[in-house]
Structure formats: C-alpha cells, structure tokens
PDB file of C-alpha atoms in Angstrom:
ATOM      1  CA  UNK A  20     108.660  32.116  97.275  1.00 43.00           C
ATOM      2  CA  UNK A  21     105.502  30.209  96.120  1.00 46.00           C
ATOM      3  CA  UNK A  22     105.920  26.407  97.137  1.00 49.00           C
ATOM      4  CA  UNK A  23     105.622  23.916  94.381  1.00 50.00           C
ATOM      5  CA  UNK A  24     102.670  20.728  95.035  1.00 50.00           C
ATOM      6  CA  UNK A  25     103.929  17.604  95.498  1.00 52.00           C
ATOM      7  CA  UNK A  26     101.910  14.816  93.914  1.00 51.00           C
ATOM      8  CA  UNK A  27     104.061  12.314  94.327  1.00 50.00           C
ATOM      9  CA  UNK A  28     103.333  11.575  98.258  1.00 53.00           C
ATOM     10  CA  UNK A  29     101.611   8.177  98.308  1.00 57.00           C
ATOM     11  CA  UNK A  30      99.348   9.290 101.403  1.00 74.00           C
ATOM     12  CA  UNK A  31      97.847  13.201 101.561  1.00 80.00           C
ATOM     13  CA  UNK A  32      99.670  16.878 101.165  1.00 83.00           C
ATOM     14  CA  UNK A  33     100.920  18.662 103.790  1.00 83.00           C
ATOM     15  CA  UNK A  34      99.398  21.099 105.653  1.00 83.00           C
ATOM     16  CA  UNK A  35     100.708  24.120 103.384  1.00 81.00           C
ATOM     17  CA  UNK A  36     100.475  21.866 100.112  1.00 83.00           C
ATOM     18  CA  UNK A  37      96.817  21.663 101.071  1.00 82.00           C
ATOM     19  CA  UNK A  38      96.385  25.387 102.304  1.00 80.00           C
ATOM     20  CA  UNK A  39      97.519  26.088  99.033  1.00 80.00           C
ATOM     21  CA  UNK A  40      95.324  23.823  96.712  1.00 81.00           C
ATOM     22  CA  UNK A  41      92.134  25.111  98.439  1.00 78.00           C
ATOM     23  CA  UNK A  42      93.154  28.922  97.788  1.00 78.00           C
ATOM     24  CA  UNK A  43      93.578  27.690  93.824  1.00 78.00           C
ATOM     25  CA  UNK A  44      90.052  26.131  94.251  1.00 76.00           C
ATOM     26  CA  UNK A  45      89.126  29.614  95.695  1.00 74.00           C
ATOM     27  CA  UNK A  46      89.899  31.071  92.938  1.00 75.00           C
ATOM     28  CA  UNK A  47      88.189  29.078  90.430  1.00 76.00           C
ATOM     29  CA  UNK A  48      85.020  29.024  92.378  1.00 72.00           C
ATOM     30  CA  UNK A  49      85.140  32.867  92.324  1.00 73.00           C
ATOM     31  CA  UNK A  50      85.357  32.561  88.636  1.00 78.00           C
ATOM     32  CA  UNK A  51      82.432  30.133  88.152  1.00 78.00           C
ATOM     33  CA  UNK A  52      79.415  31.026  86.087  1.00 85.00           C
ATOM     34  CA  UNK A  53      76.516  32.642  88.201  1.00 85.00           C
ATOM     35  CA  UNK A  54      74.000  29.888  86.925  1.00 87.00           C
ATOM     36  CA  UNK A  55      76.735  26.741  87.594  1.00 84.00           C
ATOM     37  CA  UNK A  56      76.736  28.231  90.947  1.00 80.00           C
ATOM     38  CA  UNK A  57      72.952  28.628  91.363  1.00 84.00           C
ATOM     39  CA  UNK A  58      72.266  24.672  89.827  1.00 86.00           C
ATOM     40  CA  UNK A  59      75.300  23.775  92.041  1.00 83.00           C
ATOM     41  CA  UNK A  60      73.860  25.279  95.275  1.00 81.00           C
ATOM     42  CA  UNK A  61      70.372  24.083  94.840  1.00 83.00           C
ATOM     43  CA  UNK A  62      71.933  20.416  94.035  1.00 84.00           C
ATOM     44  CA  UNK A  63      73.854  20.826  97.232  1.00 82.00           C
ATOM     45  CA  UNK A  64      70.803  21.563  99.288  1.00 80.00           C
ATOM     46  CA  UNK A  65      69.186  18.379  98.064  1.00 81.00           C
ATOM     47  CA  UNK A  66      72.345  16.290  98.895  1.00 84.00           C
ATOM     48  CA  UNK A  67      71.927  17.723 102.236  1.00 83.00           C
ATOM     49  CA  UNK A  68      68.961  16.957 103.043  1.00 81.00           C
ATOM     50  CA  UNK A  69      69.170  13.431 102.400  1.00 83.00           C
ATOM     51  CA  UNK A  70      71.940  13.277 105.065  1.00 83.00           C
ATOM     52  CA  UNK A  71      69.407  15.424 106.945  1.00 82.00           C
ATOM     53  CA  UNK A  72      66.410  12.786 106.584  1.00 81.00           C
ATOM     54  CA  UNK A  73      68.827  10.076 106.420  1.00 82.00           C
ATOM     55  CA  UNK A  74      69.769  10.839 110.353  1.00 82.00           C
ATOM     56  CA  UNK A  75      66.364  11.778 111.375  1.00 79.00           C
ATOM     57  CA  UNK A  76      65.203   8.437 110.519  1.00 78.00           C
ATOM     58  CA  UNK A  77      67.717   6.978 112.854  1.00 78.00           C
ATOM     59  CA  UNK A  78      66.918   8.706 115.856  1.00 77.00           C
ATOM     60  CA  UNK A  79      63.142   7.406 115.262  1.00 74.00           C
ATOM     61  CA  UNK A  80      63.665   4.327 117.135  1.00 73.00           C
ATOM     62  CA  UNK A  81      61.485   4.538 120.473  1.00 74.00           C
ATOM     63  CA  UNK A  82      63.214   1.724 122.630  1.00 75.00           C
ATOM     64  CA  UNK A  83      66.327   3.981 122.285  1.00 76.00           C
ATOM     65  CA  UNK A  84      64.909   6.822 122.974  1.00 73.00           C
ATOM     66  CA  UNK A  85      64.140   5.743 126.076  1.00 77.00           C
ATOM     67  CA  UNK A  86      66.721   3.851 127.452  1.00 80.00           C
ATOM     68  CA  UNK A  87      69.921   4.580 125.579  1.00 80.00           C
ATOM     69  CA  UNK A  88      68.895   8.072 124.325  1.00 79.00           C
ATOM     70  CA  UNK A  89      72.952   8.972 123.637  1.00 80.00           C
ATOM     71  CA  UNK A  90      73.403   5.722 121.748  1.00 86.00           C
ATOM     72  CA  UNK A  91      70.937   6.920 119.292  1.00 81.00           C
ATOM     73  CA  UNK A  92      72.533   9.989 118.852  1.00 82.00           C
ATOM     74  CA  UNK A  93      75.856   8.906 118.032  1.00 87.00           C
ATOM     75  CA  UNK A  94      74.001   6.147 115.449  1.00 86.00           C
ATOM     76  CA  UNK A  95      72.551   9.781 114.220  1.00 84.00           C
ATOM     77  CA  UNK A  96      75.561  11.263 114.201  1.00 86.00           C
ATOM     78  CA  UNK A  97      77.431   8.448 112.541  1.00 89.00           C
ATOM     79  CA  UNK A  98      74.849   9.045 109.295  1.00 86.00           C
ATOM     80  CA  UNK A  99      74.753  12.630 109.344  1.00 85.00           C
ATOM     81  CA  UNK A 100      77.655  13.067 107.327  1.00 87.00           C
ATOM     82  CA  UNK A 101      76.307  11.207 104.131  1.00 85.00           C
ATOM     83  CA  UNK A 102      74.863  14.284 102.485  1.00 84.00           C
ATOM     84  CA  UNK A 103      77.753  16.456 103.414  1.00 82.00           C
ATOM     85  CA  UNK A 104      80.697  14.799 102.147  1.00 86.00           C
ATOM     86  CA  UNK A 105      78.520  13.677  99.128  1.00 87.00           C
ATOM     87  CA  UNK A 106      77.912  17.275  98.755  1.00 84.00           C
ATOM     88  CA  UNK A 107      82.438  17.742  98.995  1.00 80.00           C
ATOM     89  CA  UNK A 108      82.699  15.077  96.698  1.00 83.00           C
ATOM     90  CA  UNK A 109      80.847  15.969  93.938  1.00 82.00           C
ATOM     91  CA  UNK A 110      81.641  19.804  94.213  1.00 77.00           C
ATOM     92  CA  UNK A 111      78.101  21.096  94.875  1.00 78.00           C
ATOM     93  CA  UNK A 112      77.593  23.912  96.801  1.00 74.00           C
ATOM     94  CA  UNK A 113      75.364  24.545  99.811  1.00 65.00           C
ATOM     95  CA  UNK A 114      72.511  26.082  99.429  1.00 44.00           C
ATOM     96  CA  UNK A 115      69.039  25.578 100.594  1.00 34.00           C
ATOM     97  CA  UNK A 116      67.228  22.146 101.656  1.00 31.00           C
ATOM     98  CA  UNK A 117      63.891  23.402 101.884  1.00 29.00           C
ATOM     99  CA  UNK A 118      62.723  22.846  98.738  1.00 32.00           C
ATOM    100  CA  UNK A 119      63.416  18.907  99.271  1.00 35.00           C
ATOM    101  CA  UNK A 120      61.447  19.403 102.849  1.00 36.00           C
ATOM    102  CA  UNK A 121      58.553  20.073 100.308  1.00 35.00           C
ATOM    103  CA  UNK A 122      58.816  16.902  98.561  1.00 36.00           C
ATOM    104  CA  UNK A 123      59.991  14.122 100.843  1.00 41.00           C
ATOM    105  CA  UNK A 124      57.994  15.149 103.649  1.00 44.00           C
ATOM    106  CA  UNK A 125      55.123  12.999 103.235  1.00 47.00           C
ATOM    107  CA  UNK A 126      57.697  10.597 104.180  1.00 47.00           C
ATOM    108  CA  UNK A 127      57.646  11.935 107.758  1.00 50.00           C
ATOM    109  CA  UNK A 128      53.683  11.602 107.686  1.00 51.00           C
ATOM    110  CA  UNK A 129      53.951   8.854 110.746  1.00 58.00           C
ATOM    111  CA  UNK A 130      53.614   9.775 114.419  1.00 64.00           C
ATOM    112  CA  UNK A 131      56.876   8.481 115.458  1.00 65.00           C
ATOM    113  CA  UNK A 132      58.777  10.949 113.271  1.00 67.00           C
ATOM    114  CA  UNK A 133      56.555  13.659 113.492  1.00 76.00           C
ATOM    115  CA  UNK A 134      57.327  13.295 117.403  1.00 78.00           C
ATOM    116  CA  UNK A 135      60.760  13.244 117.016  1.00 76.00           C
ATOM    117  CA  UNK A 136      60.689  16.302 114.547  1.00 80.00           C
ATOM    118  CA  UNK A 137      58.995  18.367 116.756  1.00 83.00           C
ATOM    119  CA  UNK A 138      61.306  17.248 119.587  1.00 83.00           C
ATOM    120  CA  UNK A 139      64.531  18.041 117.311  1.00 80.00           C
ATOM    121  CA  UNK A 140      62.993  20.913 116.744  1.00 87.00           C
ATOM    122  CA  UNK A 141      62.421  22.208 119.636  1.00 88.00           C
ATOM    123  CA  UNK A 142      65.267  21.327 121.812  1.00 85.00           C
ATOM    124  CA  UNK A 143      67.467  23.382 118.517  1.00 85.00           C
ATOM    125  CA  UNK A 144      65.372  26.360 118.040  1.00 88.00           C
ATOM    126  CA  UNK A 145      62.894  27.029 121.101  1.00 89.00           C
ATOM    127  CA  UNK A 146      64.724  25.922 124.120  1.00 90.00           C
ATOM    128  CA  UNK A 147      68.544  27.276 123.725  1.00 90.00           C
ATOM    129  CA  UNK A 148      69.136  31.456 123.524  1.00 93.00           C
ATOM    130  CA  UNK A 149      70.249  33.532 120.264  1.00 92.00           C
ATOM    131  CA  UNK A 150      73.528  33.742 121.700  1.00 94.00           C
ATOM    132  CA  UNK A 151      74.056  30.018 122.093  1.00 94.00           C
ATOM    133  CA  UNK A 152      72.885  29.138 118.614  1.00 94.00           C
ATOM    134  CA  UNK A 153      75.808  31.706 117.325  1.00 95.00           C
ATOM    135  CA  UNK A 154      78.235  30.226 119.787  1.00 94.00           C
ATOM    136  CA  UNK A 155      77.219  26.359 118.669  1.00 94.00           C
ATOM    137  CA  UNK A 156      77.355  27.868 114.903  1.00 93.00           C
ATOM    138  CA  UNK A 157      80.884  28.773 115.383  1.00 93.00           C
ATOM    139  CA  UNK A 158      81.511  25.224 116.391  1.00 92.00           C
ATOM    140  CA  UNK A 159      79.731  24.002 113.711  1.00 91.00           C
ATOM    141  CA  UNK A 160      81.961  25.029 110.682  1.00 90.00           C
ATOM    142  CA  UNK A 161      84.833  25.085 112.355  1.00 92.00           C
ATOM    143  CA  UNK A 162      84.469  21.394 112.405  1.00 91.00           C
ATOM    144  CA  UNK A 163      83.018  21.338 109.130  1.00 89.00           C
ATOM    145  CA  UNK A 164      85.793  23.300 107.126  1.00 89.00           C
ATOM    146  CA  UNK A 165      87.749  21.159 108.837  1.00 89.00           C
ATOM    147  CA  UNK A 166      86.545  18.141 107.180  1.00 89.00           C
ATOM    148  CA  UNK A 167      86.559  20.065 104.190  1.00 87.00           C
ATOM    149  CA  UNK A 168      90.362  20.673 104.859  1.00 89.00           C
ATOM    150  CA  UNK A 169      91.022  17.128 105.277  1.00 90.00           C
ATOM    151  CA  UNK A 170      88.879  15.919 102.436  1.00 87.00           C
ATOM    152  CA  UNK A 171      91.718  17.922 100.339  1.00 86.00           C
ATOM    153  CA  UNK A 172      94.475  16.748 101.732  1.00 88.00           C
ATOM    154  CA  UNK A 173      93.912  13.066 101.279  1.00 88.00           C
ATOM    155  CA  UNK A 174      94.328  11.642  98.154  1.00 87.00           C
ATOM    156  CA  UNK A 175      92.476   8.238  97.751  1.00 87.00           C
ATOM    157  CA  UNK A 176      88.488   8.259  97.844  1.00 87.00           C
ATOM    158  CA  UNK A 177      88.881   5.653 101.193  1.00 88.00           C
ATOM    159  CA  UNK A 178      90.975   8.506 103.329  1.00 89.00           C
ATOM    160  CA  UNK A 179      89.013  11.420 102.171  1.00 89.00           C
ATOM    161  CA  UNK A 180      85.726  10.181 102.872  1.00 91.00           C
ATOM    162  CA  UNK A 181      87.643   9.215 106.649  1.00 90.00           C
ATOM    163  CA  UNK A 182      88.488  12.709 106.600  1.00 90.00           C
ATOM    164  CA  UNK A 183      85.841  14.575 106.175  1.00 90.00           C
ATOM    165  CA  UNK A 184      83.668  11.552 108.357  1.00 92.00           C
ATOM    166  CA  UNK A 185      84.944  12.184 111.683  1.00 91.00           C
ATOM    167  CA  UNK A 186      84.554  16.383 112.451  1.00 91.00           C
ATOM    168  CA  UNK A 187      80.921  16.396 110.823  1.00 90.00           C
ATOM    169  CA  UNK A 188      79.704  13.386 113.164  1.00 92.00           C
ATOM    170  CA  UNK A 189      81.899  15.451 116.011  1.00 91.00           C
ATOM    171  CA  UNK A 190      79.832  18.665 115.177  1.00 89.00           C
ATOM    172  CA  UNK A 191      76.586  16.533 114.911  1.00 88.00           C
ATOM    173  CA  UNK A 192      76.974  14.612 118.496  1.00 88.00           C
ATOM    174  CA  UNK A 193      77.785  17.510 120.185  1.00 88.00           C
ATOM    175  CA  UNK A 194      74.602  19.400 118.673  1.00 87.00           C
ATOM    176  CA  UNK A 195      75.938  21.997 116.815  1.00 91.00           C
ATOM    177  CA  UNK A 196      74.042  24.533 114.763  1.00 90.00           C
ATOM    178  CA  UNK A 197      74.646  24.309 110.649  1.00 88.00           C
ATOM    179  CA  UNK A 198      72.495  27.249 109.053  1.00 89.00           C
ATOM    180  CA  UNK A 199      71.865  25.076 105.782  1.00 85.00           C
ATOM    181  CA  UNK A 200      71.263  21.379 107.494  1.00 83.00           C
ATOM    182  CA  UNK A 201      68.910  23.482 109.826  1.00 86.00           C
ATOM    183  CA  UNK A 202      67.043  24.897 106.331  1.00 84.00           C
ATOM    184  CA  UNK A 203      65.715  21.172 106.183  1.00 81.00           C
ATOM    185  CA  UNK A 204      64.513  20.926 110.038  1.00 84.00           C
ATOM    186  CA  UNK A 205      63.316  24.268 111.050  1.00 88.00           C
ATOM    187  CA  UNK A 206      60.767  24.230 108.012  1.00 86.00           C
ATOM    188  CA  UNK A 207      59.908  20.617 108.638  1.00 83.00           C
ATOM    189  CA  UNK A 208      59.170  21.645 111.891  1.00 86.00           C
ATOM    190  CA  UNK A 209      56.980  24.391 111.177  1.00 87.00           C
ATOM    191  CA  UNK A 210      55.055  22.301 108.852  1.00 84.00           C
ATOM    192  CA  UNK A 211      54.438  19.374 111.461  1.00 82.00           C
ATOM    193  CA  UNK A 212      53.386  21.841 113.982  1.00 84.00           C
ATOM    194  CA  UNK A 213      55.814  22.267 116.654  1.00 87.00           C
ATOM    195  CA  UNK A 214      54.044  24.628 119.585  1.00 90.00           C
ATOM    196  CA  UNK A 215      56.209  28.446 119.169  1.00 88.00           C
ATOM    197  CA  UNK A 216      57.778  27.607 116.279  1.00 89.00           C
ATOM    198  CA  UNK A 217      57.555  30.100 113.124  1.00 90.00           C
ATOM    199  CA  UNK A 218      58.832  31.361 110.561  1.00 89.00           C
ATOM    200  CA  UNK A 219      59.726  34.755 111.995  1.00 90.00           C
ATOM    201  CA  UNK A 220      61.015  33.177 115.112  1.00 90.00           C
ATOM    202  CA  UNK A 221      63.448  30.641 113.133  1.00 90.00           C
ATOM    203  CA  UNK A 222      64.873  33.795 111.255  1.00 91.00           C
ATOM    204  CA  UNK A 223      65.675  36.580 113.853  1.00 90.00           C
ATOM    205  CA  UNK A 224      66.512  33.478 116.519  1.00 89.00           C
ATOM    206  CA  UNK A 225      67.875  30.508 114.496  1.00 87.00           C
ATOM    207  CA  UNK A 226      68.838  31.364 111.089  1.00 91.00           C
ATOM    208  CA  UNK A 227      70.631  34.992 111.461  1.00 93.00           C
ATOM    209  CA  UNK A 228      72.557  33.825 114.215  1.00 93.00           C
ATOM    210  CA  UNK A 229      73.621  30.126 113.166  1.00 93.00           C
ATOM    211  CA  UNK A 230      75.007  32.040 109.517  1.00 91.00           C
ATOM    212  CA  UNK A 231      76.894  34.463 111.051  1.00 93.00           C
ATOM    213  CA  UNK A 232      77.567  31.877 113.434  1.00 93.00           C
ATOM    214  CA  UNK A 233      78.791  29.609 110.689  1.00 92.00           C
ATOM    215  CA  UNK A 234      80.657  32.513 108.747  1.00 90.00           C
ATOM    216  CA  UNK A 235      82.874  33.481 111.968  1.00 90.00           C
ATOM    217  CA  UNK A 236      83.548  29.796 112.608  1.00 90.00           C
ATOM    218  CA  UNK A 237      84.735  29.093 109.034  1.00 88.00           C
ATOM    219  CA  UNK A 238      86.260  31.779 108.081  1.00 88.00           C
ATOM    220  CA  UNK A 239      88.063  32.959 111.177  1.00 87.00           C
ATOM    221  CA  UNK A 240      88.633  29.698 112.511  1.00 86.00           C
ATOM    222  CA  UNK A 241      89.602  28.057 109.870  1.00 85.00           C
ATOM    223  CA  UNK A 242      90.484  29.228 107.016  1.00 85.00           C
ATOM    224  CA  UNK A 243      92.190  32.410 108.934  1.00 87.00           C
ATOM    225  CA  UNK A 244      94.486  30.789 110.617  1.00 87.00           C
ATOM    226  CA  UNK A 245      95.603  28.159 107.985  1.00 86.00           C
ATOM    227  CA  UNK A 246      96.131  31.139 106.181  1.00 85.00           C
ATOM    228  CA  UNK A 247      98.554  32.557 108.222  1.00 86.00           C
ATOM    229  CA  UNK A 248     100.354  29.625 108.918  1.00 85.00           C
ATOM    230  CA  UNK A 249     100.523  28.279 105.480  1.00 82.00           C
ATOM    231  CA  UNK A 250     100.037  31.407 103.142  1.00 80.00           C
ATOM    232  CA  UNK A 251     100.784  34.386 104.621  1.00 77.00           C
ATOM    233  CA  UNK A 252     104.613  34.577 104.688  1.00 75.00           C
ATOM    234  CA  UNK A 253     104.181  33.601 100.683  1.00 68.00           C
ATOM    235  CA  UNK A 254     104.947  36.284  98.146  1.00 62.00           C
ATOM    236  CA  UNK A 255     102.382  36.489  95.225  1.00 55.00           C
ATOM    237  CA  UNK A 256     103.164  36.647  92.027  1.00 49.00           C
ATOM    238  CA  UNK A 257     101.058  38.620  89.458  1.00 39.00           C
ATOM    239  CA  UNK A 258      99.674  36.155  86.701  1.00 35.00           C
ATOM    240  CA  UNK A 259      98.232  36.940  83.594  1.00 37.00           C
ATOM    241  CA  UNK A 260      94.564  37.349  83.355  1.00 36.00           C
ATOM    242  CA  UNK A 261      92.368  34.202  81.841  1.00 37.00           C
ATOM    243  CA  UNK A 262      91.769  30.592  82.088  1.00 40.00           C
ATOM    244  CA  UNK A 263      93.952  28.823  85.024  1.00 38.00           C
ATOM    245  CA  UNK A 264      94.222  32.412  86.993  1.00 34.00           C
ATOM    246  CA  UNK A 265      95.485  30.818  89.831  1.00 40.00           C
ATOM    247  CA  UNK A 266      96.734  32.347  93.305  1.00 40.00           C
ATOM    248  CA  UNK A 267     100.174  32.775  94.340  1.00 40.00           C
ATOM    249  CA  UNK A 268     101.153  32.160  90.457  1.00 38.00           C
ATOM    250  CA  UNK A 269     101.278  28.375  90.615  1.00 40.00           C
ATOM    251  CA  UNK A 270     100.393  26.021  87.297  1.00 43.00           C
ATOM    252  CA  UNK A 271      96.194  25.528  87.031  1.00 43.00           C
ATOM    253  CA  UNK A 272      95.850  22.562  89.206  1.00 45.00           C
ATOM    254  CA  UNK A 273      94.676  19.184  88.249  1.00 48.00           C
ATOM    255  CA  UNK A 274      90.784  18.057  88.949  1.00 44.00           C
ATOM    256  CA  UNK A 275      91.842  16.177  91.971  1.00 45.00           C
ATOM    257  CA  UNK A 276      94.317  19.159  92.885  1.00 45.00           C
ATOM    258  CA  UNK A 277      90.612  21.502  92.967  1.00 45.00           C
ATOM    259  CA  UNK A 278      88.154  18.931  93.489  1.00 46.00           C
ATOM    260  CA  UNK A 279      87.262  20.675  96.969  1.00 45.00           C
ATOM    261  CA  UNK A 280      85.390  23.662  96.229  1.00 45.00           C
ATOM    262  CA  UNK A 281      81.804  23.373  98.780  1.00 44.00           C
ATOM    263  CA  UNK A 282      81.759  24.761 101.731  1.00 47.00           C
TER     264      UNK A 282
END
C-alpha cells in the first residue's frame, strides 16, 4: 500500500519518503503549461551559466595554473555548483546557456580568460574520444540527480543547499561532461577561436553524446533504481483526473513537498 509522508521528522525524509515526493513533482511537471516550461528552461540556462562563468573566472588565476594546477580546480569546482542548485531551488528548468554566452562574453574579452577558454575547451571537446564524453556524461548526472535527490530530502535551506553542494563539485573535479553547462563553453569556445573547434564537431562529438550520456546516467542510474527500491513494490491507486493528480494516489503535496522539479 501507498506510504503516507512524514513531515514531522526534524532532519530530511527517508529514502522512500523522498522517492516518493519527487514522483508527485513528476507528475506536476508533466502537467505544467508548455510556455511555464519554455520561460522556465530558458531562466534555467541563464542560472547556469552564471555558475558556468562564475567557475571559469576562478580557474583564471596564472600562478595556480602553474604550480598548483589541481588546487585551482577544486577552488573551480567548489563554485561550480552556484548556478545549479540556484537553478533546484528556484524550480527552473535546464535549458540552454548559450544565449547568456552572447551577452556576458565581452566579459571574457581579456587574454587570460580567453587562454583558459580555449584550454577548457579543448582538453573537453578536442582531446578526449566520443565514447569517453558519453561515459563521463553518465557520470555526470548520476551525480547530479543525485544532488537533486538530496536537495529533496532535506528540509531546511542550510542542508539542502549541503546536499545538492557536494555531488555537483564531485562531478565538476573529476571533469565530467554536463550537456547544458557545456551549451555555455563549447560556444564560448568557438567564438574565442579555439584551433578544431566547430560547431559541427561540438554536435556529432560533444553534444549528442554528453545528452544521451546524461539521459542514461539520470535516468538509469538514478532515478531507475530508486525506483525500484522505493516505488516499485507500491500498488497504485487510480485517482481522479484534475488539479493535485498525484502518483500512487497520495494527497497534492505541499510547495516544499514538490519544490524539486529541475533536472
């Protein structure tokens, strides 16, 4: 039978309590009007890439680049994760950072980041294989549904932005591939120039294989197996069509209950 939420912990759900509050958000996302969800993804895209310049500015610093190159990215790693859990936090979606690349970019007009851009940028896109882009993708979201998984089950803004802190600076240090954070480099680095980088080449070799990269990762992963652990034993109930359609015919939850709806 369909378990009843406990609100009443002082700390964060279980496991299954939180399983179950993200399928409810699941459902209301897939209700969502088309142009909420268009607004929402381009809003997410620009919260991104914040994070996105945010951490490139970081790793600008030349001294340490030189002699304590894995200090700096852990310090880049460490910011990273400022546009993605504002993105969680205020319920945007992900969508595409390349419009923001467009505006801020002037900001990246100086030698020392357009060296570092074009070093990013090629040690992500030219240098590694198709087939370790997808395998680095998978990574990637696992990590970051992860945080989003956590970011649910906490219940005070402190723990959840702990939560969600810790697997995107893991997937970050360890130079994983995100399709959408990557929709604010690759295009950054095409505009500043980086030798064999284009446009066709980031498609069929960065961006086709860090999605479905990023799709298998999340979605088998993740959200697959907290399925079956959580959900899967879990008879549903049919519910009556309208507002507060809800899965496994639980009450509509409250806004904290659904607050995690990005990706």
């Amino acid at each position: 039978m369909p378990q009843s939420i406990d609100a009443s912990s002082p700390a964060a759900y279980s496991p299954a309590e939180t399983a179950e509050l993200i399928c409810r958000a699941g459902v209301k996302k897939g209700r969502s009007r088309p142009d909420k969800v268009f607004l929402s993804g381009i809003t997410g895209g620009c919260i991104l890439a914040f994070g996105c310049a945010v951490s490139l500015t970081a790793l600008t610093a030349p001294w340490y680049q030189e002699n304590a190159p894995g200090l700096i990215k852990i310090i880049g790693a460490l910011v990273f994760p400022l546009g993605l859990v504002t993105v969680i936090l205020t319920g945007a979606d992900l969508f595409t950072s390349t419009n923001l690349s467009a505006v801020i970019g002037g900001i990246f007009d100086g030698e020392v980041y357009r060296e570092e851009i074009i070093s990013y940028t090629t040690k992500k896109q030219i240098t590694p294989e198709a087939y370790q882009i997808f395998l680095r993708a998978i990574g990637c979201n696992w990590l970051v549904c992860l945080a989003c998984f956590l970011g649910v089950q906490a219940k005070d803004l402190t723990s959840k932005v702990v939560g969600m802190w810790i697997p995107i600076f893991a997937f970050v240090a360890l130079g994983f591939d995100h399709v959408v954070a990557n929709m604010f480099f690759m295009p950054l680095g095409i505009w500043m120039g980086t030798p064999g980088l284009t446009v066709g080449l980031y498609i069929w070799k960065g961006m086709i294989p860090a999605l479905f990269g990023n799709i298998l990762g999340g979605s088998l992963c993740c959200g697959v197996y907290f399925w079956w652990m959580y959900l899967a034993d879990v008879d549903d109930e049919e519910v009556p069509q309208g507002k507060g359609v809800l899965s496994h015919g639980h009450d509509s939850p409250s806004d904290e209950e659904s607050q995690m709806e990005s990706r």
